[in-house]
mmCIF file of C-alpha atoms and ligand atoms in Angstrom:
data_model
loop_
_atom_site.group_PDB
_atom_site.id
_atom_site.type_symbol
_atom_site.label_atom_id
_atom_site.label_comp_id
_atom_site.label_asym_id
_atom_site.label_seq_id
_atom_site.Cartn_x
_atom_site.Cartn_y
_atom_site.Cartn_z
ATOM 1 C CA UNK J 1 -98.180 177.629 -28.866
ATOM 2 C CA UNK J 2 -96.623 180.873 -27.743
ATOM 3 C CA UNK J 3 -93.459 182.097 -29.430
ATOM 4 C CA UNK J 4 -91.994 183.358 -26.196
ATOM 5 C CA UNK J 5 -88.322 182.426 -26.078
ATOM 6 C CA UNK J 6 -87.165 179.773 -23.670
ATOM 7 C CA UNK J 7 -84.489 182.165 -22.482
ATOM 8 C CA UNK J 8 -80.753 181.903 -22.902
ATOM 9 C CA UNK J 9 -79.211 178.711 -21.559
ATOM 10 C CA UNK J 10 -76.916 179.775 -18.744
ATOM 11 C CA UNK J 11 -75.876 176.417 -17.386
ATOM 12 C CA UNK J 12 -76.420 172.699 -17.815
ATOM 13 C CA UNK J 13 -75.385 170.134 -15.258
ATOM 14 C CA UNK J 14 -75.613 166.369 -15.214
ATOM 15 C CA UNK J 15 -76.641 164.846 -11.901
ATOM 16 C CA UNK J 16 -76.513 161.126 -11.113
ATOM 17 C CA UNK J 17 -78.787 159.796 -8.414
ATOM 18 C CA UNK J 18 -79.076 156.309 -6.998
ATOM 19 C CA UNK J 19 -82.323 155.412 -5.290
ATOM 20 C CA UNK J 20 -82.894 151.943 -3.813
ATOM 21 C CA UNK J 21 -85.935 150.070 -5.115
ATOM 22 C CA UNK J 22 -88.331 148.702 -2.491
ATOM 23 C CA UNK J 23 -87.867 145.260 -4.028
ATOM 24 C CA UNK J 24 -85.762 143.833 -6.840
ATOM 25 C CA UNK J 25 -87.384 144.127 -10.270
ATOM 26 C CA UNK J 26 -86.714 141.097 -12.484
ATOM 27 C CA UNK J 27 -87.461 141.004 -16.188
ATOM 28 C CA UNK J 28 -86.509 138.576 -18.927
ATOM 29 C CA UNK J 29 -83.359 140.683 -19.482
ATOM 30 C CA UNK J 30 -82.113 141.210 -15.925
ATOM 31 C CA UNK J 31 -82.730 142.313 -12.345
ATOM 32 C CA UNK J 32 -82.616 145.877 -10.997
ATOM 33 C CA UNK J 33 -82.245 146.677 -7.295
ATOM 34 C CA UNK J 34 -81.656 150.428 -7.579
ATOM 35 C CA UNK J 35 -82.721 153.170 -9.923
ATOM 36 C CA UNK J 36 -79.497 154.727 -11.182
ATOM 37 C CA UNK J 37 -80.828 157.809 -12.925
ATOM 38 C CA UNK J 38 -79.133 160.525 -14.921
ATOM 39 C CA UNK J 39 -80.781 163.918 -14.460
ATOM 40 C CA UNK J 40 -80.283 166.899 -16.734
ATOM 41 C CA UNK J 41 -80.569 170.224 -14.937
ATOM 42 C CA UNK J 42 -80.868 173.282 -17.162
ATOM 43 C CA UNK J 43 -80.739 176.851 -15.927
ATOM 44 C CA UNK J 44 -81.866 179.497 -18.400
ATOM 45 C CA UNK J 45 -82.115 183.251 -17.981
ATOM 46 C CA UNK J 46 -85.848 182.730 -17.433
ATOM 47 C CA UNK J 47 -86.259 179.484 -15.468
ATOM 48 C CA UNK J 48 -84.846 176.099 -14.466
ATOM 49 C CA UNK J 49 -85.729 172.735 -15.907
ATOM 50 C CA UNK J 50 -85.209 169.081 -15.049
ATOM 51 C CA UNK J 51 -84.979 166.100 -17.366
ATOM 52 C CA UNK J 52 -84.648 162.417 -16.471
ATOM 53 C CA UNK J 53 -82.852 159.930 -18.678
ATOM 54 C CA UNK J 54 -84.464 156.486 -18.577
ATOM 55 C CA UNK J 55 -81.387 154.555 -19.740
ATOM 56 C CA UNK J 56 -80.464 151.725 -17.388
ATOM 57 C CA UNK J 57 -76.969 150.740 -16.207
ATOM 58 C CA UNK J 58 -76.526 148.158 -18.940
ATOM 59 C CA UNK J 59 -77.695 148.079 -22.578
ATOM 60 C CA UNK J 60 -80.174 145.223 -22.085
ATOM 61 C CA UNK J 61 -83.632 146.743 -22.652
ATOM 62 C CA UNK J 62 -82.216 148.776 -25.546
ATOM 63 C CA UNK J 63 -78.767 149.688 -26.845
ATOM 64 C CA UNK J 64 -78.482 152.730 -24.559
ATOM 65 C CA UNK J 65 -76.935 152.748 -21.094
ATOM 66 C CA UNK J 66 -76.667 155.519 -18.582
ATOM 67 C CA UNK J 67 -72.915 156.268 -18.738
ATOM 68 C CA UNK J 68 -73.090 156.287 -22.531
ATOM 69 C CA UNK J 69 -76.097 158.590 -22.467
ATOM 70 C CA UNK J 70 -74.248 161.033 -20.204
ATOM 71 C CA UNK J 71 -71.329 161.139 -22.610
ATOM 72 C CA UNK J 72 -73.552 161.569 -25.674
ATOM 73 C CA UNK J 73 -75.457 164.398 -23.985
ATOM 74 C CA UNK J 74 -72.286 166.204 -22.998
ATOM 75 C CA UNK J 75 -70.218 165.728 -26.155
ATOM 76 C CA UNK J 76 -72.767 165.640 -28.958
ATOM 77 C CA UNK J 77 -76.165 166.954 -27.879
ATOM 78 C CA UNK J 78 -75.468 169.973 -25.695
ATOM 79 C CA UNK J 79 -73.201 171.652 -28.295
ATOM 80 C CA UNK J 80 -76.074 171.444 -30.791
ATOM 81 C CA UNK J 81 -78.517 173.307 -28.569
ATOM 82 C CA UNK J 82 -76.287 175.929 -26.965
ATOM 83 C CA UNK J 83 -74.336 177.269 -29.942
ATOM 84 C CA UNK J 84 -77.239 179.290 -31.284
ATOM 85 C CA UNK J 85 -80.131 180.658 -29.244
ATOM 86 C CA UNK J 86 -83.098 178.332 -29.177
ATOM 87 C CA UNK J 87 -86.402 180.036 -29.927
ATOM 88 C CA UNK J 88 -88.581 177.126 -28.954
ATOM 89 C CA UNK J 89 -88.215 173.563 -27.698
ATOM 90 C CA UNK J 90 -90.134 172.387 -30.772
ATOM 91 C CA UNK J 91 -86.844 173.024 -32.607
ATOM 92 C CA UNK J 92 -84.714 170.765 -30.395
ATOM 93 C CA UNK J 93 -85.573 167.654 -32.395
ATOM 94 C CA UNK J 94 -84.250 169.098 -35.641
ATOM 95 C CA UNK J 95 -81.081 170.374 -33.909
ATOM 96 C CA UNK J 96 -80.358 166.851 -32.695
ATOM 97 C CA UNK J 97 -81.564 164.976 -35.771
ATOM 98 C CA UNK J 98 -78.143 164.403 -37.354
ATOM 99 C CA UNK J 99 -77.029 162.438 -34.292
ATOM 100 C CA UNK J 100 -78.004 158.872 -35.064
ATOM 101 C CA UNK J 101 -79.953 156.999 -32.394
ATOM 102 C CA UNK J 102 -79.611 157.737 -28.653
ATOM 103 C CA UNK J 103 -83.294 158.525 -28.127
ATOM 104 C CA UNK J 104 -83.079 158.285 -24.324
ATOM 105 C CA UNK J 105 -80.217 160.777 -24.218
ATOM 106 C CA UNK J 106 -82.073 163.132 -26.555
ATOM 107 C CA UNK J 107 -85.298 162.735 -24.632
ATOM 108 C CA UNK J 108 -83.658 163.663 -21.322
ATOM 109 C CA UNK J 109 -82.166 166.889 -22.687
ATOM 110 C CA UNK J 110 -85.406 167.821 -24.454
ATOM 111 C CA UNK J 111 -87.380 167.198 -21.258
ATOM 112 C CA UNK J 112 -85.156 169.571 -19.265
ATOM 113 C CA UNK J 113 -85.439 172.297 -21.919
ATOM 114 C CA UNK J 114 -89.187 171.787 -22.223
ATOM 115 C CA UNK J 115 -89.607 172.015 -18.453
ATOM 116 C CA UNK J 116 -87.585 175.256 -18.361
ATOM 117 C CA UNK J 117 -89.497 176.779 -21.272
ATOM 118 C CA UNK J 118 -92.902 175.912 -19.852
ATOM 119 C CA UNK J 119 -91.939 177.215 -16.411
ATOM 120 C CA UNK J 120 -90.913 180.483 -18.047
ATOM 121 C CA UNK J 121 -94.340 180.572 -19.701
ATOM 122 C CA UNK J 122 -96.189 179.436 -16.537
ATOM 123 C CA UNK J 123 -97.750 176.599 -18.507
ATOM 124 C CA UNK J 124 -98.085 173.009 -17.343
ATOM 125 C CA UNK J 125 -96.774 170.162 -19.481
ATOM 126 C CA UNK J 126 -100.274 168.663 -19.475
ATOM 127 C CA UNK J 127 -101.756 171.902 -20.865
ATOM 128 C CA UNK J 128 -98.965 172.113 -23.431
ATOM 129 C CA UNK J 129 -99.771 168.567 -24.593
ATOM 130 C CA UNK J 130 -103.458 169.411 -24.842
ATOM 131 C CA UNK J 131 -104.325 166.914 -22.132
ATOM 132 C CA UNK J 132 -107.905 166.776 -20.957
ATOM 133 C CA UNK J 133 -107.919 164.533 -17.905
ATOM 134 C CA UNK J 134 -106.850 165.611 -14.439
ATOM 135 C CA UNK J 135 -106.336 162.019 -13.209
ATOM 136 C CA UNK J 136 -104.966 158.964 -14.963
ATOM 137 C CA UNK J 137 -105.742 155.275 -14.414
ATOM 138 C CA UNK J 138 -102.818 153.347 -13.015
ATOM 139 C CA UNK J 139 -101.598 149.825 -13.398
ATOM 140 C CA UNK J 140 -98.569 148.128 -11.902
ATOM 141 C CA UNK J 141 -95.802 146.039 -13.424
ATOM 142 C CA UNK J 142 -94.733 142.988 -11.401
ATOM 143 C CA UNK J 143 -91.304 141.455 -11.877
ATOM 144 C CA UNK J 144 -90.758 137.744 -12.452
ATOM 145 C CA UNK J 145 -91.129 135.785 -9.197
ATOM 146 C CA UNK J 146 -89.698 132.315 -8.673
ATOM 147 C CA UNK J 147 -92.282 131.594 -6.023
ATOM 148 C CA UNK J 148 -95.993 131.523 -6.901
ATOM 149 C CA UNK J 149 -96.992 132.315 -3.324
ATOM 150 C CA UNK J 150 -94.861 135.466 -3.396
ATOM 151 C CA UNK J 151 -96.429 136.459 -6.729
ATOM 152 C CA UNK J 152 -99.965 136.038 -5.405
ATOM 153 C CA UNK J 153 -99.094 138.098 -2.309
ATOM 154 C CA UNK J 154 -97.780 140.924 -4.456
ATOM 155 C CA UNK J 155 -100.832 140.883 -6.719
ATOM 156 C CA UNK J 156 -103.075 140.952 -3.639
ATOM 157 C CA UNK J 157 -101.130 143.893 -2.195
ATOM 158 C CA UNK J 158 -101.449 145.913 -5.402
ATOM 159 C CA UNK J 159 -105.115 145.094 -5.937
ATOM 160 C CA UNK J 160 -105.799 146.135 -2.329
ATOM 161 C CA UNK J 161 -103.927 149.384 -3.005
ATOM 162 C CA UNK J 162 -106.376 150.033 -5.852
ATOM 163 C CA UNK J 163 -104.334 149.427 -8.993
ATOM 164 C CA UNK J 164 -106.654 149.059 -11.948
ATOM 165 C CA UNK J 165 -104.544 146.656 -13.952
ATOM 166 C CA UNK J 166 -101.836 144.096 -13.240
ATOM 167 C CA UNK J 167 -98.941 143.395 -15.601
ATOM 168 C CA UNK J 168 -96.843 140.285 -15.126
ATOM 169 C CA UNK J 169 -93.363 140.068 -16.534
ATOM 170 C CA UNK J 170 -92.918 136.727 -18.308
ATOM 171 C CA UNK J 171 -90.197 134.711 -20.009
ATOM 172 C CA UNK J 172 -90.017 131.171 -21.374
ATOM 173 C CA UNK J 173 -90.943 128.756 -18.559
ATOM 174 C CA UNK J 174 -92.348 131.611 -16.436
ATOM 175 C CA UNK J 175 -95.443 132.351 -18.499
ATOM 176 C CA UNK J 176 -98.538 130.146 -18.477
ATOM 177 C CA UNK J 177 -98.118 128.994 -14.861
ATOM 178 C CA UNK J 178 -98.041 132.465 -13.223
ATOM 179 C CA UNK J 179 -100.893 133.695 -15.437
ATOM 180 C CA UNK J 180 -102.985 130.649 -14.538
ATOM 181 C CA UNK J 181 -102.190 131.075 -10.832
ATOM 182 C CA UNK J 182 -103.277 134.732 -10.852
ATOM 183 C CA UNK J 183 -106.461 133.963 -12.786
ATOM 184 C CA UNK J 184 -107.368 131.037 -10.526
ATOM 185 C CA UNK J 185 -106.753 133.058 -7.374
ATOM 186 C CA UNK J 186 -108.192 136.450 -8.334
ATOM 187 C CA UNK J 187 -110.746 135.550 -11.000
ATOM 188 C CA UNK J 188 -111.523 136.628 -14.531
ATOM 189 C CA UNK J 189 -112.393 140.242 -13.700
ATOM 190 C CA UNK J 190 -108.862 141.420 -12.894
ATOM 191 C CA UNK J 191 -107.482 143.438 -15.814
ATOM 192 C CA UNK J 192 -104.365 141.389 -16.544
ATOM 193 C CA UNK J 193 -101.612 141.651 -19.142
ATOM 194 C CA UNK J 194 -98.101 140.265 -19.655
ATOM 195 C CA UNK J 195 -94.773 141.670 -20.849
ATOM 196 C CA UNK J 196 -92.146 139.389 -22.402
ATOM 197 C CA UNK J 197 -89.498 142.026 -23.163
ATOM 198 C CA UNK J 198 -88.622 140.255 -26.411
ATOM 199 C CA UNK J 199 -87.861 136.892 -24.770
ATOM 200 C CA UNK J 200 -89.602 134.663 -27.363
ATOM 201 C CA UNK J 201 -88.925 133.686 -30.956
ATOM 202 C CA UNK J 202 -91.044 133.186 -34.061
ATOM 203 C CA UNK J 203 -91.207 129.476 -33.220
ATOM 204 C CA UNK J 204 -92.994 130.171 -29.913
ATOM 205 C CA UNK J 205 -96.466 130.751 -31.389
ATOM 206 C CA UNK J 206 -97.910 127.575 -29.822
ATOM 207 C CA UNK J 207 -96.493 128.439 -26.367
ATOM 208 C CA UNK J 208 -97.948 131.934 -26.538
ATOM 209 C CA UNK J 209 -101.281 130.622 -27.853
ATOM 210 C CA UNK J 210 -101.496 128.722 -24.551
ATOM 211 C CA UNK J 211 -102.139 132.140 -22.947
ATOM 212 C CA UNK J 212 -105.294 132.639 -25.065
ATOM 213 C CA UNK J 213 -107.736 131.044 -22.603
ATOM 214 C CA UNK J 214 -106.808 133.524 -19.852
ATOM 215 C CA UNK J 215 -108.417 136.584 -21.411
ATOM 216 C CA UNK J 216 -105.395 138.851 -21.191
ATOM 217 C CA UNK J 217 -105.760 142.506 -22.201
ATOM 218 C CA UNK J 218 -102.589 142.198 -24.242
ATOM 219 C CA UNK J 219 -99.152 140.625 -24.569
ATOM 220 C CA UNK J 220 -96.378 143.181 -24.692
ATOM 221 C CA UNK J 221 -93.332 142.746 -26.938
ATOM 222 C CA UNK J 222 -93.122 138.959 -27.295
ATOM 223 C CA UNK J 223 -90.452 139.005 -30.042
ATOM 224 C CA UNK J 224 -87.263 140.884 -30.882
ATOM 225 C CA UNK J 225 -87.527 144.661 -31.306
ATOM 226 C CA UNK J 226 -86.689 144.521 -35.033
ATOM 227 C CA UNK J 227 -89.045 141.626 -35.785
ATOM 228 C CA UNK J 228 -92.093 143.497 -37.094
ATOM 229 C CA UNK J 229 -93.019 140.767 -39.576
ATOM 230 C CA UNK J 230 -92.675 138.136 -36.848
ATOM 231 C CA UNK J 231 -95.149 140.051 -34.694
ATOM 232 C CA UNK J 232 -97.551 140.363 -37.635
ATOM 233 C CA UNK J 233 -97.406 136.588 -38.145
ATOM 234 C CA UNK J 234 -97.782 135.906 -34.436
ATOM 235 C CA UNK J 235 -100.850 138.154 -34.355
ATOM 236 C CA UNK J 236 -102.512 135.615 -36.669
ATOM 237 C CA UNK J 237 -101.506 132.672 -34.453
ATOM 238 C CA UNK J 238 -102.752 133.944 -31.095
ATOM 239 C CA UNK J 239 -105.916 135.645 -29.875
ATOM 240 C CA UNK J 240 -104.296 137.851 -27.215
ATOM 241 C CA UNK J 241 -103.812 141.343 -28.699
ATOM 242 C CA UNK J 242 -100.163 142.222 -29.346
ATOM 243 C CA UNK J 243 -98.838 145.474 -27.884
ATOM 244 C CA UNK J 244 -95.398 146.700 -28.933
ATOM 245 C CA UNK J 245 -92.932 148.435 -26.609
ATOM 246 C CA UNK J 246 -89.253 148.034 -27.658
ATOM 247 C CA UNK J 247 -90.180 147.878 -31.381
ATOM 248 C CA UNK J 248 -91.754 151.343 -31.476
ATOM 249 C CA UNK J 249 -89.057 153.999 -31.718
ATOM 250 C CA UNK J 250 -90.868 156.755 -33.644
ATOM 251 C CA UNK J 251 -94.291 157.888 -34.778
ATOM 252 C CA UNK J 252 -93.569 156.648 -38.280
ATOM 253 C CA UNK J 253 -92.491 153.269 -36.925
ATOM 254 C CA UNK J 254 -95.732 153.078 -34.972
ATOM 255 C CA UNK J 255 -97.761 153.821 -38.098
ATOM 256 C CA UNK J 256 -95.801 151.157 -40.023
ATOM 257 C CA UNK J 257 -96.227 148.494 -37.333
ATOM 258 C CA UNK J 258 -99.962 149.159 -37.216
ATOM 259 C CA UNK J 259 -100.278 149.079 -41.020
ATOM 260 C CA UNK J 260 -98.433 145.751 -41.147
ATOM 261 C CA UNK J 261 -100.667 144.216 -38.466
ATOM 262 C CA UNK J 262 -97.794 143.757 -36.003
ATOM 263 C CA UNK J 263 -99.701 145.299 -33.099
ATOM 264 C CA UNK J 264 -103.164 146.486 -32.169
ATOM 265 C CA UNK J 265 -102.080 148.406 -29.040
ATOM 266 C CA UNK J 266 -99.018 150.597 -28.411
ATOM 267 C CA UNK J 267 -97.010 151.219 -25.233
ATOM 268 C CA UNK J 268 -95.680 154.796 -25.345
ATOM 269 C CA UNK J 269 -92.460 155.684 -23.519
ATOM 270 C CA UNK J 270 -91.003 159.088 -24.239
ATOM 271 C CA UNK J 271 -87.395 158.017 -23.689
ATOM 272 C CA UNK J 272 -87.702 155.170 -26.182
ATOM 273 C CA UNK J 273 -88.897 157.482 -28.967
ATOM 274 C CA UNK J 274 -86.540 160.419 -28.299
ATOM 275 C CA UNK J 275 -88.671 162.598 -26.071
ATOM 276 C CA UNK J 276 -92.114 163.797 -25.085
ATOM 277 C CA UNK J 277 -92.729 165.668 -28.347
ATOM 278 C CA UNK J 278 -92.271 162.515 -30.422
ATOM 279 C CA UNK J 279 -94.274 160.589 -27.804
ATOM 280 C CA UNK J 280 -97.177 162.942 -28.435
ATOM 281 C CA UNK J 281 -96.826 162.278 -32.177
ATOM 282 C CA UNK J 282 -96.918 158.513 -31.516
ATOM 283 C CA UNK J 283 -100.137 159.112 -29.581
ATOM 284 C CA UNK J 284 -101.555 161.095 -32.497
ATOM 285 C CA UNK J 285 -100.820 158.489 -35.184
ATOM 286 C CA UNK J 286 -102.318 155.765 -32.991
ATOM 287 C CA UNK J 287 -105.458 157.789 -32.303
ATOM 288 C CA UNK J 288 -105.829 158.480 -36.032
ATOM 289 C CA UNK J 289 -105.754 154.711 -36.644
ATOM 290 C CA UNK J 290 -108.061 153.749 -33.789
ATOM 291 C CA UNK J 291 -105.249 152.039 -31.862
ATOM 292 C CA UNK J 292 -105.405 152.342 -28.044
ATOM 293 C CA UNK J 293 -102.235 153.452 -26.274
ATOM 294 C CA UNK J 294 -100.998 153.412 -22.696
ATOM 295 C CA UNK J 295 -98.089 155.010 -20.928
ATOM 296 C CA UNK J 296 -95.155 152.742 -20.194
ATOM 297 C CA UNK J 297 -92.610 153.308 -17.464
ATOM 298 C CA UNK J 298 -88.899 152.836 -16.832
ATOM 299 C CA UNK J 299 -88.912 152.925 -13.018
ATOM 300 C CA UNK J 300 -88.680 156.714 -13.189
ATOM 301 C CA UNK J 301 -88.203 158.983 -10.199
ATOM 302 C CA UNK J 302 -90.931 161.525 -9.486
ATOM 303 C CA UNK J 303 -89.501 163.744 -12.233
ATOM 304 C CA UNK J 304 -90.072 161.335 -15.089
ATOM 305 C CA UNK J 305 -93.275 160.138 -13.447
ATOM 306 C CA UNK J 306 -94.689 163.679 -13.438
ATOM 307 C CA UNK J 307 -94.075 164.013 -17.159
ATOM 308 C CA UNK J 308 -95.456 160.524 -17.860
ATOM 309 C CA UNK J 309 -98.634 161.290 -15.961
ATOM 310 C CA UNK J 310 -99.094 164.512 -17.963
ATOM 311 C CA UNK J 311 -98.624 162.559 -21.207
ATOM 312 C CA UNK J 312 -101.048 159.862 -20.059
ATOM 313 C CA UNK J 313 -103.719 162.543 -19.616
ATOM 314 C CA UNK J 314 -104.043 162.797 -23.419
ATOM 315 C CA UNK J 315 -107.319 161.355 -24.716
ATOM 316 C CA UNK J 316 -105.845 158.387 -26.629
ATOM 317 C CA UNK J 317 -104.424 156.843 -23.426
ATOM 318 C CA UNK J 318 -107.437 154.624 -22.845
ATOM 319 C CA UNK J 319 -105.674 151.794 -20.992
ATOM 320 C CA UNK J 320 -104.115 152.073 -17.493
ATOM 321 C CA UNK J 321 -100.401 152.891 -17.622
ATOM 322 C CA UNK J 322 -97.287 151.671 -15.799
ATOM 323 C CA UNK J 323 -97.581 154.992 -13.971
ATOM 324 C CA UNK J 324 -97.521 153.599 -10.455
ATOM 325 C CA UNK J 325 -97.290 155.480 -7.180
ATOM 326 C CA UNK J 326 -93.886 156.431 -5.778
ATOM 327 C CA UNK J 327 -94.086 153.800 -3.032
ATOM 328 C CA UNK J 328 -94.357 150.976 -5.545
ATOM 329 C CA UNK J 329 -90.758 151.849 -6.472
ATOM 330 C CA UNK J 330 -89.092 153.749 -3.628
ATOM 331 C CA UNK J 331 -89.423 154.181 0.102
ATOM 332 C CA UNK J 332 -88.423 157.775 -0.528
ATOM 333 C CA UNK J 333 -88.794 159.460 -3.931
ATOM 334 C CA UNK J 334 -86.767 162.358 -5.275
ATOM 335 C CA UNK J 335 -89.859 164.564 -5.398
ATOM 336 C CA UNK J 336 -93.007 164.873 -3.332
ATOM 337 C CA UNK J 337 -94.380 161.340 -3.593
ATOM 338 C CA UNK J 338 -97.052 160.423 -6.114
ATOM 339 C CA UNK J 339 -99.831 158.773 -4.134
ATOM 340 C CA UNK J 340 -102.447 156.412 -5.539
ATOM 341 C CA UNK J 341 -105.973 157.781 -5.142
ATOM 342 C CA UNK J 342 -108.738 155.357 -6.109
ATOM 343 C CA UNK J 343 -106.419 153.685 -8.617
ATOM 344 C CA UNK J 344 -105.376 156.976 -10.203
ATOM 345 C CA UNK J 345 -102.582 159.515 -10.035
ATOM 346 C CA UNK J 346 -103.350 163.212 -10.201
ATOM 347 C CA UNK J 347 -101.868 165.095 -13.143
ATOM 348 C CA UNK J 348 -99.474 167.807 -11.932
ATOM 349 C CA UNK J 349 -100.805 171.178 -13.094
ATOM 350 C CA UNK J 350 -98.054 173.515 -11.892
ATOM 351 C CA UNK J 351 -95.710 175.117 -14.445
ATOM 352 C CA UNK J 352 -93.555 172.727 -16.488
ATOM 353 C CA UNK J 353 -93.528 169.155 -15.232
ATOM 354 C CA UNK J 354 -95.022 170.520 -12.012
ATOM 355 C CA UNK J 355 -92.492 168.996 -9.620
ATOM 356 C CA UNK J 356 -88.855 169.563 -8.646
ATOM 357 C CA UNK J 357 -86.405 167.443 -6.682
ATOM 358 C CA UNK J 358 -86.716 167.906 -2.919
ATOM 359 C CA UNK J 359 -83.344 169.440 -1.911
ATOM 360 C CA UNK J 360 -82.713 166.971 0.927
ATOM 361 C CA UNK J 361 -83.595 163.947 -1.175
ATOM 362 C CA UNK J 362 -81.472 165.225 -4.040
ATOM 363 C CA UNK J 363 -78.512 165.736 -1.714
ATOM 364 C CA UNK J 364 -78.917 162.288 -0.169
ATOM 365 C CA UNK J 365 -79.284 160.395 -3.464
ATOM 366 C CA UNK J 366 -76.725 162.231 -5.588
ATOM 367 C CA UNK J 367 -73.644 160.182 -6.458
ATOM 368 C CA UNK J 368 -72.087 162.625 -8.946
ATOM 369 C CA UNK J 369 -72.827 166.105 -10.165
ATOM 370 C CA UNK J 370 -70.961 168.052 -12.831
ATOM 371 C CA UNK J 371 -71.511 171.280 -14.737
ATOM 372 C CA UNK J 372 -71.060 170.370 -18.405
ATOM 373 C CA UNK J 373 -71.958 173.704 -19.974
ATOM 374 C CA UNK J 374 -71.710 177.268 -18.760
ATOM 375 C CA UNK J 375 -72.508 180.259 -20.969
ATOM 376 C CA UNK J 376 -69.355 182.114 -21.790
ATOM 377 C CA UNK J 377 -69.285 185.900 -21.448
ATOM 378 C CA UNK J 378 -69.490 187.438 -24.919
HETATM 379 O O1 OSB M 1 -90.660 146.755 -20.552
HETATM 380 O O2 OSB M 1 -92.083 148.036 -19.702
HETATM 381 C C1 OSB M 1 -90.967 147.541 -19.680
HETATM 382 C C2 OSB M 1 -89.129 148.713 -16.538
HETATM 383 C C3 OSB M 1 -87.858 148.880 -17.028
HETATM 384 C C4 OSB M 1 -87.602 148.569 -18.344
HETATM 385 C C5 OSB M 1 -88.626 148.101 -19.175
HETATM 386 C C6 OSB M 1 -89.913 147.960 -18.684
HETATM 387 C C7 OSB M 1 -90.151 148.229 -17.329
HETATM 388 C C8 OSB M 1 -91.440 148.013 -16.691
HETATM 389 C C9 OSB M 1 -91.723 148.783 -15.427
HETATM 390 O O3 OSB M 1 -92.249 147.205 -17.057
HETATM 391 C C10 OSB M 1 -92.634 149.921 -15.661
HETATM 392 C C11 OSB M 1 -92.665 150.872 -14.491
HETATM 393 O O4 OSB M 1 -93.416 150.596 -13.551
HETATM 394 O O5 OSB M 1 -91.960 151.893 -14.533
HETATM 395 MG MG1 MG M 2 -92.357 146.583 -21.797
#
């Protein structure tokens, strides 16, 4: 890692964009019809950088929400990084460490600073991570459908497009039936997994064991985020491997969950763990313990997608990620669209995250834009 300075931070602005989703996305915690994203735009004396906050409109997936994240970034995070010159983005985490929680807010600011620093150094995020692959295997996450026919049509569409793995969102009473329907229609060879987003309880072992015969790759986050012991017990009641998403909020937490037998696979999302640097550490602890990881998603625009794809190029990401093509989410993305190529996305290799917002798209999707920090003349 070079010691070249990231440059002096000249300006930081918060940009809100609203991009319609091609179809509503329903999970056990709610339904999204638009991606309402908070972007962090940093201008340094050396380069520009973009960060994307993955917080949703309401605190349903986690305790963060997008308006709250914007306020935390402006009032509590930015002052901690602009008061003294920042030698290296590696130091951002320790600057922000006394602020409790708010990983998605922290992750968005860190991403923007990291992008700016790497652009100044003409280094890609993938190279910075130490990524080896140039393409990553892609899966797709399918929202809960009331109608089985509609579900089967969607699965067919995505398999035809080349996706290498299908993930079905489930909840109580929308679990065994859709899994059975997909297996009966598409056969045993489709790589299939489910995501409960914490919709079950410790008493649901028998219900979840009913998924065992379907040969799922994994079940993601069946129980509450804080229920590590519950997941460890459930792992002894079912044969489907347990993968944790919401429960994993740090590299140490990942190591603990693995040690306790709560999961045998980990979903890595940078925003959930406070940024891409911690995400890389989660990857490292999992690799050291022989635990496969895959890259989760939060319906990101092309900005967050670019960074996710770079992360997913690390060697421990041995399962297809929720790193789908732009058109799975949006008719028009904020960046040049990511296009599926033989079930893969190509890792951006330009400086930083390798993409920037297209000016016209940014103008059309922006709902609010405000400079929240400007360097004062000394
Ligand atoms: O639990 O993985 C999840 C989207 C929003 C919030 C939580 C989750 C998801 C997804 C979609 O499953 C992943 C994606 O395609 O971005
Ligand atoms: Mg999940």
